[in-house]
Amino acid sequence: MNAPLTPERFTETRSTCCYCGTGCGVIIQSAGERIVGVAGDPTHPANFGRLCTKGNTLHLAAVRTGRATAPMLRETRGQPRRAVGWEQALDTAAERFAAIIDEHGPDAVGFYVSGQLLTEDYYVFNKLARALIGTNNIDSNSRLCMSSAVAAYKATLGSDAVPCSYEDFDHADLMLITGANPAFAHPILFRRIEAARAANPELKLIVVDPRRTDTAAEADLHLAITPGSDVLLYSAMLNVMLAEGLVDHAFITVHTTGFHALRRQIADSTPQAVAVACGVSSEDIITAARWFGQAKAPLSFWCQGLNQSIHGTANGAALIHLHLATGTIGKPGMGPFSLTGQPNAMGGREAGAMANLLPGHRNLANANDRAELACLWGIPALPVQPGATAVELFDAVHEGRIKAIWIACTNPVQSMPDLDRVREALAKAEFVVVQDAWADTETAALADLLLPAATWGEKEGTVTNSERRISRVRAAVPPPGEARQDWRIARDFALALGGKIGAKAEAEALFAFATSADVYAEHVVTTVGRDLDIGGLSHTALDRLGPQQWPFQANASAGTPRLYADHRFAHADGKARFIALETTLTAEAPDADYPFRLVTGRLRDQWHGMSRTGRIPRLYAHEPEPNVRLHPSDMEKHGWTVDTLLRLSSARNSIVLPVAASEDVRPGQAFVAMHWGRRSLSHDGVNALTVSAFDPISKQPELKHAAVRIEAADLPWRLTALRSAGDGGDAAEIALAWRAKLEPLLGEFAFAALTLDGRERPLVALRIASREPFAADRVEAIASAVDLPEAGNLGYHDRARHVTKRARIDDSRLTGVLLAGEDIAAPWLRAALRDGIAIDVLRRWIFAPRATPPVATAAPRRVVCNCFDVSADAIATEIRAGQTLPQIQEKLKCGTSCGSCLTEVRRMLSASQKH
Ligand code: SF4
């Protein structure tokens, strides 16, 4: 056995977490070419050393399983891909792109990039599309999360600039969190909110969310509004403030325009008039308005709940209006704070890698901005034709207007709405390039050319977090195999393409970057004189000074924590604007055919499409399986018990999921987490149902809401397969192998879920449900796929009842189980595998049809504290014994490390006090 690594035996590299927009600093611990650990960076001003459950386990996703390690080319659709060298890969891509551009023009190709790329990657892709190819068809998956916030800031304040800082948390006397669940999605920011409340007990917290999330459960006032009624709510609040003299007329007169028109528009939106549509009482609306209007320093936060709407721009603007009406912006503790979902959504906006933007916060629609950038880049002109935004881009591919698409560092076949159409689009495309670190994403499966990219821990560059703070991302280890930095792949393709389209010299001049620092230096030049001026920054400066907030002009010694301190806004007249508001509710309203409101959101321990967190068994412990959550009254009304399989149908598609009861959703609503896709399920997950309708200004689709019908799926026949990876084994690798073998069979199942479990002894779990019993040969095909064939394993077969059972034993321990036709024992067998119970204790019970464990195995459990592996049952036991939070923490340690579980423990305590 290897000796444990001591600090002297590993190298430490400072970098940034690659998940949410909080932008926490991390210290990567590496030994040779392996990342072996991670710690929070105590010097980083975003997190001061703290990490959440996701950040704490970053090193566990730094694995080779599932990585793309060599360029893979598919010459003929339907045939497997084969490994090729980089030169052949890029030459082929250049040839295909050049031929399409030659025949159909530059707008026949497009790029779909990602908020997880570094600013340098974004910059090179953007230059490739616009300066070399001459198309504006480049958009980012940030379109799906932040574009409404961008549009709202620009419309009201004149610039895409978050005015606030994290340090404002400590000065606010009211926090309004709306359409966001930072307790799950930005946990370290929520820790800072908790700390601010602890320091100032007078600080009030209002949360606006259709669900009673962990964030909402902490609120002094929770407004569980009907999805889509945000503008009505904020208009009604403004009406109350006006009626009660809580607005700052002097500020409005001197620093804003458009107020009187807005006042006329919202005149009828009184609390009494909107209460029914909003689904909350007029009294609560009045209370929220008074608290906001009376606050000296109100700080409001929003995220996808406002942005992912067909009127996301109006949602954001309506919230910003509250700050403009009260003059609460630009000073400590106050302002409208949009939380970015991805680690570098902000950097992408700075580098202009979205269809309607250009580098340095320039606008494509502005002729001066285009001319200025053309001059900086040394090209005659930039293309004028607007580029296609995310939904439009895949629509254009579907309709054949875009024939070749290059997808980098994102998984649209999991994350876009109306996934059938996206899948069809990629099948129709003449040439699909996917550049990714992972070879096993839903999108990578459809690539004609898969290019291996470096990822977290292997990359050099910068990211910008939600508070405009630019941090360095550093490589601790080299990428595996032939994987390369993203910016370098884009550069090398540009050089190859230049040679094919008669622009070799131009390409060499445009892409003369030897390092990511060179790219950054050019990016800096595009910002000088702009609102985000970072003329004083470089990789070297950031290395010397640490993370800095923009603007940071040449000769500056520190960044800028707060914008608009002089109340001069970024519109030409220096005034902020109140804008007209769209008040349609949602793209789809429930009706007789689709009576439920489906809302989507995040889980605490998973990240986006799970391409990274989905490889870490312990991150399944908090929410072990995909499900749909319904209010208990809806379940009772329909006679559905927990775990009943339900079919959810929208106007686009149907999916099947087990149901879980939750009083966090209202009657008539359903909640499904966004994370689970086809790598975990036999269907595309919730985005098979979501609608691609989008906001007309921001073009952000309404991923948050759809109308659905829900009915029992009637799939009584069940199969469960479980397999232990052994002590410290790689369950993700087993799951990957299973998926490959099951894939040809999966489409035949009405429902299948493939998940991970365990910690020291990780395991893989497969659940299948069908209307009819599977034939014996089909069961055998699955048994072979999960490595539990008849030969060499214990078996039980009851032909009459269509029951087959298998058990695998290695080193006197149960390591695998297949239960087909009768899986009532699956929960305790799963616990037995996870606990490594010796076979002599279990042997005579393995095939028994009993629901309760015959021996003392740990009960099937949901883990609340991931840091110390503390289950909900263990916490409940302490609560029943009358223990207080400090006593529980003292005994179980839950909530004493990353703190991500604290909100849930507090909820459990407060629920027990109510009963
Ligand atoms: Fe990463 Fe968690 Fe920090 Fe977000 S809050 S950056 S996921 S450690």
Short mmCIF file of N, CA, C and O in Angstrom, two decimals, residues 820-906:
data_model
loop_
_atom_site.label_atom_id
_atom_site.label_comp_id
_atom_site.label_asym_id
_atom_site.label_seq_id
_atom_site.Cartn_x
_atom_site.Cartn_y
_atom_site.Cartn_z
N ALA A 820 -34.39 -9.64 -11.40
CA ALA A 820 -35.30 -9.39 -12.52
C ALA A 820 -36.65 -10.01 -12.22
O ALA A 820 -36.74 -11.21 -11.93
N GLY A 821 -37.69 -9.21 -12.25
CA GLY A 821 -39.04 -9.71 -12.02
C GLY A 821 -39.48 -9.63 -10.58
O GLY A 821 -40.68 -9.73 -10.28
N GLU A 822 -38.53 -9.45 -9.67
CA GLU A 822 -38.89 -9.34 -8.24
C GLU A 822 -37.71 -8.64 -7.55
O GLU A 822 -36.69 -9.26 -7.26
N ASP A 823 -37.85 -7.33 -7.34
CA ASP A 823 -36.70 -6.60 -6.79
C ASP A 823 -37.01 -5.94 -5.46
O ASP A 823 -36.42 -4.93 -5.10
N ILE A 824 -37.91 -6.54 -4.71
CA ILE A 824 -38.32 -5.97 -3.42
C ILE A 824 -37.14 -5.85 -2.44
O ILE A 824 -37.11 -4.97 -1.58
N ALA A 825 -36.15 -6.72 -2.60
CA ALA A 825 -35.00 -6.69 -1.68
C ALA A 825 -33.91 -5.71 -2.12
O ALA A 825 -32.90 -5.57 -1.44
N ALA A 826 -34.14 -5.03 -3.24
CA ALA A 826 -33.07 -4.19 -3.80
C ALA A 826 -32.55 -3.14 -2.81
O ALA A 826 -31.33 -2.96 -2.70
N PRO A 827 -33.42 -2.42 -2.05
CA PRO A 827 -32.87 -1.37 -1.16
C PRO A 827 -31.88 -1.91 -0.12
O PRO A 827 -30.81 -1.32 0.07
N TRP A 828 -32.20 -3.04 0.54
CA TRP A 828 -31.24 -3.49 1.57
C TRP A 828 -30.04 -4.20 0.97
O TRP A 828 -28.94 -4.15 1.52
N LEU A 829 -30.23 -4.82 -0.20
CA LEU A 829 -29.06 -5.40 -0.85
C LEU A 829 -28.08 -4.30 -1.30
O LEU A 829 -26.87 -4.46 -1.23
N ARG A 830 -28.66 -3.20 -1.73
CA ARG A 830 -27.83 -2.05 -2.11
C ARG A 830 -27.01 -1.58 -0.91
O ARG A 830 -25.81 -1.31 -1.02
N ALA A 831 -27.67 -1.49 0.24
CA ALA A 831 -26.95 -1.08 1.46
C ALA A 831 -25.89 -2.10 1.84
O ALA A 831 -24.79 -1.74 2.28
N ALA A 832 -26.21 -3.39 1.66
CA ALA A 832 -25.25 -4.45 2.01
C ALA A 832 -24.01 -4.36 1.13
O ALA A 832 -22.88 -4.52 1.59
N LEU A 833 -24.23 -4.09 -0.16
CA LEU A 833 -23.09 -3.95 -1.07
C LEU A 833 -22.25 -2.73 -0.67
O LEU A 833 -21.01 -2.77 -0.68
N ARG A 834 -22.95 -1.67 -0.37
CA ARG A 834 -22.25 -0.42 -0.03
C ARG A 834 -21.45 -0.60 1.26
O ARG A 834 -20.35 -0.07 1.40
N ASP A 835 -22.01 -1.40 2.19
CA ASP A 835 -21.33 -1.59 3.47
C ASP A 835 -20.30 -2.72 3.45
O ASP A 835 -19.59 -2.93 4.42
N GLY A 836 -20.27 -3.49 2.35
CA GLY A 836 -19.31 -4.58 2.25
C GLY A 836 -19.58 -5.70 3.25
O GLY A 836 -18.64 -6.27 3.83
N ILE A 837 -20.86 -6.06 3.46
CA ILE A 837 -21.21 -7.14 4.41
C ILE A 837 -20.68 -8.48 3.88
O ILE A 837 -20.81 -8.78 2.70
N ALA A 838 -20.10 -9.25 4.77
CA ALA A 838 -19.53 -10.54 4.36
C ALA A 838 -20.63 -11.49 3.89
O ALA A 838 -21.74 -11.50 4.44
N ILE A 839 -20.33 -12.34 2.91
CA ILE A 839 -21.34 -13.18 2.28
C ILE A 839 -21.89 -14.24 3.23
O ILE A 839 -23.06 -14.62 3.13
N ASP A 840 -21.07 -14.72 4.17
CA ASP A 840 -21.58 -15.78 5.03
C ASP A 840 -22.77 -15.29 5.86
O ASP A 840 -23.64 -16.06 6.24
N VAL A 841 -22.85 -14.00 6.12
CA VAL A 841 -23.99 -13.45 6.85
C VAL A 841 -25.23 -13.38 5.95
O VAL A 841 -26.35 -13.55 6.39
N LEU A 842 -24.96 -13.15 4.67
CA LEU A 842 -26.07 -12.85 3.76
C LEU A 842 -26.56 -14.04 2.95
O LEU A 842 -27.67 -14.04 2.45
N ARG A 843 -25.70 -15.05 2.80
CA ARG A 843 -25.89 -16.04 1.76
C ARG A 843 -27.32 -16.57 1.65
O ARG A 843 -27.90 -16.59 0.58
N ARG A 844 -27.92 -16.96 2.77
CA ARG A 844 -29.21 -17.61 2.63
C ARG A 844 -30.36 -16.62 2.42
O ARG A 844 -31.50 -17.03 2.22
N TRP A 845 -30.05 -15.32 2.44
CA TRP A 845 -31.12 -14.33 2.26
C TRP A 845 -31.09 -13.64 0.90
O TRP A 845 -32.02 -12.93 0.57
N ILE A 846 -30.02 -13.84 0.16
CA ILE A 846 -29.81 -13.01 -1.04
C ILE A 846 -31.02 -13.06 -1.98
O ILE A 846 -31.43 -12.04 -2.52
N PHE A 847 -31.56 -14.24 -2.19
CA PHE A 847 -32.64 -14.36 -3.16
C PHE A 847 -34.03 -14.36 -2.51
O PHE A 847 -35.03 -14.64 -3.16
N ALA A 848 -34.08 -14.06 -1.22
CA ALA A 848 -35.37 -14.06 -0.52
C ALA A 848 -36.18 -12.82 -0.90
O ALA A 848 -35.62 -11.73 -1.00
N PRO A 849 -37.48 -12.99 -1.10
CA PRO A 849 -38.31 -11.83 -1.47
C PRO A 849 -38.73 -11.02 -0.24
O PRO A 849 -39.91 -10.92 0.07
N ARG A 850 -37.76 -10.48 0.47
CA ARG A 850 -38.11 -9.74 1.68
C ARG A 850 -37.66 -8.27 1.56
O ARG A 850 -36.60 -7.96 1.01
N ALA A 851 -38.49 -7.42 2.11
CA ALA A 851 -38.22 -5.99 1.99
C ALA A 851 -37.30 -5.47 3.08
O ALA A 851 -36.67 -4.44 2.93
N THR A 852 -37.23 -6.23 4.19
CA THR A 852 -36.41 -5.74 5.31
C THR A 852 -35.10 -6.51 5.37
O THR A 852 -35.05 -7.71 5.06
N PRO A 853 -34.03 -5.85 5.78
CA PRO A 853 -32.74 -6.54 5.82
C PRO A 853 -32.73 -7.64 6.89
O PRO A 853 -33.25 -7.42 7.98
N PRO A 854 -32.15 -8.80 6.59
CA PRO A 854 -32.11 -9.88 7.56
C PRO A 854 -31.01 -9.69 8.59
O PRO A 854 -31.00 -10.35 9.62
N VAL A 855 -30.10 -8.82 8.29
CA VAL A 855 -28.97 -8.58 9.19
C VAL A 855 -28.82 -7.08 9.36
O VAL A 855 -29.47 -6.29 8.68
N ALA A 856 -27.96 -6.71 10.24
CA ALA A 856 -27.80 -5.28 10.54
C ALA A 856 -26.98 -4.60 9.45
O ALA A 856 -25.78 -4.36 9.61
N THR A 857 -27.62 -4.33 8.34
CA THR A 857 -26.98 -3.48 7.34
C THR A 857 -27.41 -2.06 7.65
O THR A 857 -28.41 -1.83 8.31
N ALA A 858 -26.63 -1.12 7.16
CA ALA A 858 -27.08 0.26 7.29
C ALA A 858 -28.36 0.38 6.47
O ALA A 858 -28.46 -0.21 5.40
N ALA A 859 -29.34 1.09 7.00
CA ALA A 859 -30.59 1.25 6.26
C ALA A 859 -30.33 2.07 5.00
O ALA A 859 -29.38 2.85 4.96
N PRO A 860 -31.15 1.88 3.97
CA PRO A 860 -31.03 2.77 2.81
C PRO A 860 -31.13 4.20 3.31
O PRO A 860 -31.97 4.51 4.16
N ARG A 861 -30.27 5.07 2.86
CA ARG A 861 -30.24 6.37 3.50
C ARG A 861 -29.92 7.47 2.52
O ARG A 861 -29.28 7.25 1.49
N ARG A 862 -30.37 8.63 2.90
CA ARG A 862 -30.07 9.84 2.17
C ARG A 862 -29.08 10.61 3.01
O ARG A 862 -29.29 10.81 4.21
N VAL A 863 -27.98 11.03 2.41
CA VAL A 863 -26.94 11.73 3.15
C VAL A 863 -27.20 13.23 3.10
O VAL A 863 -27.40 13.80 2.03
N VAL A 864 -27.22 13.87 4.24
CA VAL A 864 -27.43 15.31 4.29
C VAL A 864 -26.08 16.03 4.29
O VAL A 864 -25.85 16.96 3.52
N CYS A 865 -25.16 15.57 5.14
CA CYS A 865 -23.82 16.18 5.20
C CYS A 865 -22.85 15.31 4.42
O CYS A 865 -22.55 14.19 4.84
N ASN A 866 -22.41 15.85 3.29
CA ASN A 866 -21.52 15.06 2.44
C ASN A 866 -20.10 15.05 2.97
O ASN A 866 -19.37 14.09 2.79
N CYS A 867 -19.70 16.13 3.65
CA CYS A 867 -18.32 16.18 4.13
C CYS A 867 -18.05 15.06 5.14
O CYS A 867 -17.01 14.41 5.11
N PHE A 868 -19.02 14.83 6.07
CA PHE A 868 -18.81 13.84 7.12
C PHE A 868 -19.74 12.64 6.98
O PHE A 868 -19.89 11.85 7.92
N ASP A 869 -20.40 12.52 5.80
CA ASP A 869 -21.22 11.35 5.51
C ASP A 869 -22.29 11.13 6.60
O ASP A 869 -22.43 10.04 7.15
N VAL A 870 -23.03 12.18 6.90
CA VAL A 870 -24.05 12.10 7.95
C VAL A 870 -25.42 12.00 7.29
O VAL A 870 -25.80 12.85 6.48
N SER A 871 -26.17 10.96 7.66
CA SER A 871 -27.46 10.73 7.01
C SER A 871 -28.58 11.54 7.66
O SER A 871 -28.47 11.99 8.81
N ALA A 872 -29.68 11.65 6.91
CA ALA A 872 -30.87 12.34 7.44
C ALA A 872 -31.37 11.60 8.67
O ALA A 872 -31.81 12.22 9.65
N ASP A 873 -31.28 10.26 8.66
CA ASP A 873 -31.77 9.48 9.80
C ASP A 873 -30.96 9.79 11.06
O ASP A 873 -31.51 9.90 12.15
N ALA A 874 -29.64 9.90 10.89
CA ALA A 874 -28.80 10.17 12.06
C ALA A 874 -29.14 11.53 12.66
O ALA A 874 -29.21 11.69 13.89
N ILE A 875 -29.37 12.50 11.80
CA ILE A 875 -29.72 13.84 12.30
C ILE A 875 -31.09 13.80 12.97
O ILE A 875 -31.30 14.37 14.05
N ALA A 876 -32.04 13.07 12.33
CA ALA A 876 -33.40 12.98 12.90
C ALA A 876 -33.36 12.34 14.28
O ALA A 876 -34.10 12.75 15.19
N THR A 877 -32.49 11.36 14.45
CA THR A 877 -32.39 10.70 15.76
C THR A 877 -31.96 11.69 16.83
O THR A 877 -32.51 11.73 17.94
N GLU A 878 -30.99 12.53 16.49
CA GLU A 878 -30.53 13.53 17.46
C GLU A 878 -31.62 14.56 17.75
O GLU A 878 -31.79 15.00 18.89
N ILE A 879 -32.36 14.92 16.70
CA ILE A 879 -33.43 15.91 16.91
C ILE A 879 -34.50 15.32 17.83
O ILE A 879 -34.98 15.99 18.76
N ARG A 880 -34.82 14.05 17.59
CA ARG A 880 -35.83 13.40 18.47
C ARG A 880 -35.34 13.35 19.91
O ARG A 880 -36.14 13.40 20.85
N ALA A 881 -34.03 13.27 20.07
CA ALA A 881 -33.47 13.23 21.42
C ALA A 881 -33.39 14.63 22.04
O ALA A 881 -32.83 14.80 23.13
N GLY A 882 -33.90 15.62 21.32
CA GLY A 882 -33.97 16.97 21.88
C GLY A 882 -32.69 17.77 21.74
O GLY A 882 -32.52 18.79 22.41
N GLN A 883 -31.80 17.33 20.87
CA GLN A 883 -30.52 18.03 20.72
C GLN A 883 -30.70 19.34 19.94
O GLN A 883 -31.53 19.43 19.04
N THR A 884 -29.91 20.33 20.28
CA THR A 884 -29.93 21.61 19.56
C THR A 884 -28.94 21.54 18.39
O THR A 884 -28.13 20.60 18.31
N LEU A 885 -28.98 22.57 17.55
CA LEU A 885 -28.06 22.57 16.40
C LEU A 885 -26.59 22.47 16.85
O LEU A 885 -25.86 21.62 16.34
N PRO A 886 -26.15 23.30 17.79
CA PRO A 886 -24.74 23.17 18.21
C PRO A 886 -24.43 21.78 18.76
O PRO A 886 -23.35 21.24 18.51
N GLN A 887 -25.37 21.19 19.48
CA GLN A 887 -25.12 19.84 20.04
C GLN A 887 -25.02 18.80 18.91
O GLN A 887 -24.18 17.90 18.95
N ILE A 888 -25.92 18.95 17.93
CA ILE A 888 -25.88 18.00 16.80
C ILE A 888 -24.56 18.16 16.05
O ILE A 888 -23.91 17.18 15.67
N GLN A 889 -24.15 19.40 15.85
CA GLN A 889 -22.90 19.64 15.13
C GLN A 889 -21.71 19.11 15.91
O GLN A 889 -20.78 18.55 15.34
N GLU A 890 -21.78 19.28 17.22
CA GLU A 890 -20.70 18.78 18.07
C GLU A 890 -20.58 17.27 17.93
O GLU A 890 -19.48 16.71 17.81
N LYS A 891 -21.74 16.60 17.92
CA LYS A 891 -21.70 15.13 17.91
C LYS A 891 -21.45 14.56 16.52
O LYS A 891 -20.62 13.67 16.35
N LEU A 892 -22.20 15.08 15.52
CA LEU A 892 -22.13 14.46 14.19
C LEU A 892 -21.18 15.18 13.24
O LEU A 892 -20.85 14.67 12.18
N LYS A 893 -20.83 16.40 13.57
CA LYS A 893 -19.94 17.25 12.76
C LYS A 893 -20.63 17.84 11.53
O LYS A 893 -20.00 18.56 10.77
N CYS A 894 -21.91 17.51 11.30
CA CYS A 894 -22.57 18.00 10.09
C CYS A 894 -22.59 19.53 10.09
O CYS A 894 -22.82 20.16 11.12
N GLY A 895 -22.32 20.08 8.92
CA GLY A 895 -22.36 21.54 8.79
C GLY A 895 -21.16 22.25 9.37
O GLY A 895 -21.14 23.48 9.42
N THR A 896 -20.15 21.52 9.77
CA THR A 896 -18.98 22.19 10.37
C THR A 896 -17.82 22.33 9.38
O THR A 896 -16.78 22.88 9.71
N SER A 897 -18.01 21.81 8.16
CA SER A 897 -16.93 21.96 7.18
C SER A 897 -17.39 22.93 6.09
O SER A 897 -17.30 24.13 6.24
N CYS A 898 -17.96 22.41 4.99
CA CYS A 898 -18.34 23.32 3.90
C CYS A 898 -19.61 24.09 4.21
O CYS A 898 -19.85 25.15 3.66
N GLY A 899 -20.46 23.55 5.08
CA GLY A 899 -21.68 24.26 5.48
C GLY A 899 -22.85 24.10 4.53
O GLY A 899 -23.93 24.63 4.78
N SER A 900 -22.67 23.34 3.43
CA SER A 900 -23.74 23.24 2.45
C SER A 900 -25.00 22.60 3.02
O SER A 900 -26.09 22.82 2.51
N CYS A 901 -24.87 21.78 4.06
CA CYS A 901 -26.03 21.08 4.62
C CYS A 901 -26.74 21.87 5.71
O CYS A 901 -27.78 21.44 6.22
N LEU A 902 -26.17 23.00 6.11
CA LEU A 902 -26.72 23.70 7.27
C LEU A 902 -28.17 24.09 7.12
O LEU A 902 -28.97 23.97 8.05
N THR A 903 -28.53 24.57 5.92
CA THR A 903 -29.92 25.00 5.73
C THR A 903 -30.87 23.83 5.93
O THR A 903 -31.93 23.97 6.53
N GLU A 904 -30.47 22.66 5.45
CA GLU A 904 -31.35 21.49 5.59
C GLU A 904 -31.46 21.04 7.04
O GLU A 904 -32.54 20.68 7.50
N VAL A 905 -30.35 21.07 7.76
CA VAL A 905 -30.40 20.68 9.18
C VAL A 905 -31.30 21.64 9.94
O VAL A 905 -32.13 21.23 10.76
N ARG A 906 -31.18 22.92 9.62
CA ARG A 906 -32.05 23.90 10.30
C ARG A 906 -33.52 23.65 9.95
O ARG A 906 -34.40 23.77 10.80
#
